[in-house]
Each structure stands twice: as C-alpha cells, then as structure tokens.
mmCIF file of C-alpha atoms in Angstrom:
data_model
loop_
_atom_site.group_PDB
_atom_site.id
_atom_site.type_symbol
_atom_site.label_atom_id
_atom_site.label_comp_id
_atom_site.label_asym_id
_atom_site.label_seq_id
_atom_site.Cartn_x
_atom_site.Cartn_y
_atom_site.Cartn_z
ATOM 1 C CA MET A 1 20.483 0.378 3.691
ATOM 2 C CA ASP A 2 17.627 -0.361 1.279
ATOM 3 C CA ILE A 3 15.857 -2.335 3.979
ATOM 4 C CA TYR A 4 15.535 0.760 6.160
ATOM 5 C CA LEU A 5 14.238 2.757 3.205
ATOM 6 C CA TRP A 6 11.399 0.314 2.552
ATOM 7 C CA LEU A 7 10.586 -0.059 6.236
ATOM 8 C CA THR A 8 10.305 3.717 6.476
ATOM 9 C CA VAL A 9 8.140 3.966 3.347
ATOM 10 C CA GLY A 10 5.868 1.205 4.633
ATOM 11 C CA ILE A 11 5.496 2.685 8.107
ATOM 12 C CA VAL A 12 4.897 6.220 6.821
ATOM 13 C CA SER A 13 2.313 4.954 4.330
ATOM 14 C CA PHE A 14 0.567 2.983 7.058
ATOM 15 C CA VAL A 15 0.434 5.995 9.387
ATOM 16 C CA LEU A 16 -0.888 8.181 6.550
ATOM 17 C CA GLU A 17 -3.594 5.623 5.871
ATOM 18 C CA LEU A 18 -4.606 5.633 9.519
ATOM 19 C CA LEU A 19 -4.853 9.428 9.426
ATOM 20 C CA THR A 20 -6.745 9.743 6.130
ATOM 21 C CA VAL A 21 -8.774 6.506 5.753
ATOM 22 C CA GLY A 22 -9.038 7.131 2.012
ATOM 23 C CA LEU A 23 -7.743 3.696 0.996
ATOM 24 C CA ILE A 24 -4.865 5.138 -1.003
ATOM 25 C CA SER A 25 -1.799 4.799 1.198
ATOM 26 C CA ILE A 26 -2.480 1.192 2.179
ATOM 27 C CA TRP A 27 -1.542 0.024 -1.306
ATOM 28 C CA PHE A 28 1.857 1.660 -0.936
ATOM 29 C CA VAL A 29 2.370 -0.395 2.209
ATOM 30 C CA LEU A 30 1.918 -3.551 0.131
ATOM 31 C CA GLY A 31 4.322 -2.226 -2.502
ATOM 32 C CA ALA A 32 6.859 -1.405 0.203
ATOM 33 C CA LEU A 33 6.570 -4.933 1.594
ATOM 34 C CA VAL A 34 7.341 -6.427 -1.806
ATOM 35 C CA ALA A 35 10.279 -4.052 -2.249
ATOM 36 C CA LEU A 36 11.471 -4.945 1.248
ATOM 37 C CA LEU A 37 11.458 -8.626 0.352
ATOM 38 C CA LEU A 38 13.494 -7.843 -2.760
ATOM 39 C CA ALA A 39 15.915 -5.804 -0.637
ATOM 40 C CA LEU A 40 16.309 -8.777 1.686
ATOM 41 C CA LEU A 41 17.218 -10.827 -1.390
ATOM 42 C CA ASP A 42 19.866 -8.164 -2.127
ATOM 43 C CA LEU A 43 18.510 -7.206 -5.533
ATOM 44 C CA HIS A 44 19.411 -3.897 -7.181
ATOM 45 C CA ILE A 45 17.585 -0.772 -5.990
ATOM 46 C CA ALA A 46 16.149 -0.169 -9.488
ATOM 47 C CA ILE A 47 14.392 -3.531 -9.383
ATOM 48 C CA GLN A 48 13.033 -2.707 -5.935
ATOM 49 C CA VAL A 49 11.682 0.670 -7.063
ATOM 50 C CA VAL A 50 10.042 -0.811 -10.156
ATOM 51 C CA ALA A 51 8.477 -3.603 -8.092
ATOM 52 C CA PHE A 52 7.217 -1.058 -5.546
ATOM 53 C CA ALA A 53 5.617 1.042 -8.273
ATOM 54 C CA VAL A 54 4.107 -1.889 -10.171
ATOM 55 C CA VAL A 55 2.641 -3.600 -7.096
ATOM 56 C CA SER A 56 1.248 -0.317 -5.743
ATOM 57 C CA VAL A 57 -0.411 0.646 -9.033
ATOM 58 C CA ILE A 58 -1.827 -2.834 -9.608
ATOM 59 C CA CYS A 59 -3.273 -2.892 -6.095
ATOM 60 C CA ILE A 60 -4.801 0.553 -6.495
ATOM 61 C CA PHE A 61 -6.516 -0.314 -9.771
ATOM 62 C CA CYS A 62 -7.567 -3.849 -8.874
ATOM 63 C CA PHE A 63 -8.631 -3.612 -5.255
ATOM 64 C CA ARG A 64 -9.474 -0.008 -4.331
ATOM 65 C CA ASN A 65 -12.889 0.157 -6.020
ATOM 66 C CA TYR A 66 -13.913 -3.152 -4.470
ATOM 67 C CA TRP A 67 -12.990 -2.084 -0.934
ATOM 68 C CA VAL A 68 -14.512 1.384 -1.263
ATOM 69 C CA LYS A 69 -17.777 -0.143 -2.465
ATOM 70 C CA HIS A 70 -17.644 -2.830 0.239
ATOM 71 C CA LEU A 71 -17.060 -0.292 3.000
ATOM 72 C CA LYS A 72 -19.844 1.998 1.760
ATOM 73 C CA ASP A 73 -22.342 -0.896 1.750
ATOM 74 C CA ASN A 74 -21.977 -1.180 5.520
ATOM 75 C CA PHE A 75 -22.630 2.561 6.020
ATOM 76 C CA ILE A 76 -25.775 3.369 8.019
ATOM 77 C CA PRO A 77 -26.973 6.968 7.621
ATOM 78 C CA THR A 78 -27.917 8.727 10.836
ATOM 79 C CA ASN A 79 -29.054 12.172 11.777
#
C-alpha cells in the first residue's frame, strides 16, 4: 500500500511543478522516488517518511538556488 502512496505523491508533485514552474515541487518528486524505493524494499513507513523529508529538504537547499540562477541567466527580456 505504501507504494501507491509514494507514486501518488510523486505524480501530484510533478503535476504541481508543471503548473507552477517555481522549482519547489520537483524536489518532492525526488523525495517520493527515494521513499518509493524504500517501500519496494519493504521498510517501515516511518523510515520512508523520514527519507522523503530529508531528501526533499536537502534537494531544496542544495539545488534550488543553482537552478533558479541558471534558468534566469538564459532569460532574454523583450517588450
């Protein structure tokens, strides 16, 4: 049952990222993938939730600023 939970969280986060393009929800997709792998290994749900939270937060703090800056560098102002 945990597998369906993490698939749902990952898909919903991905769809939200497509709708908002704020580079926030994409990191939750990565966290959901890690939690999904742990669910496939049949680990306890608490371990899955902690892994989801830790991976998501680490990705947000480590990679978000880089990608926001990288995407803004390619921005060409127009009228």
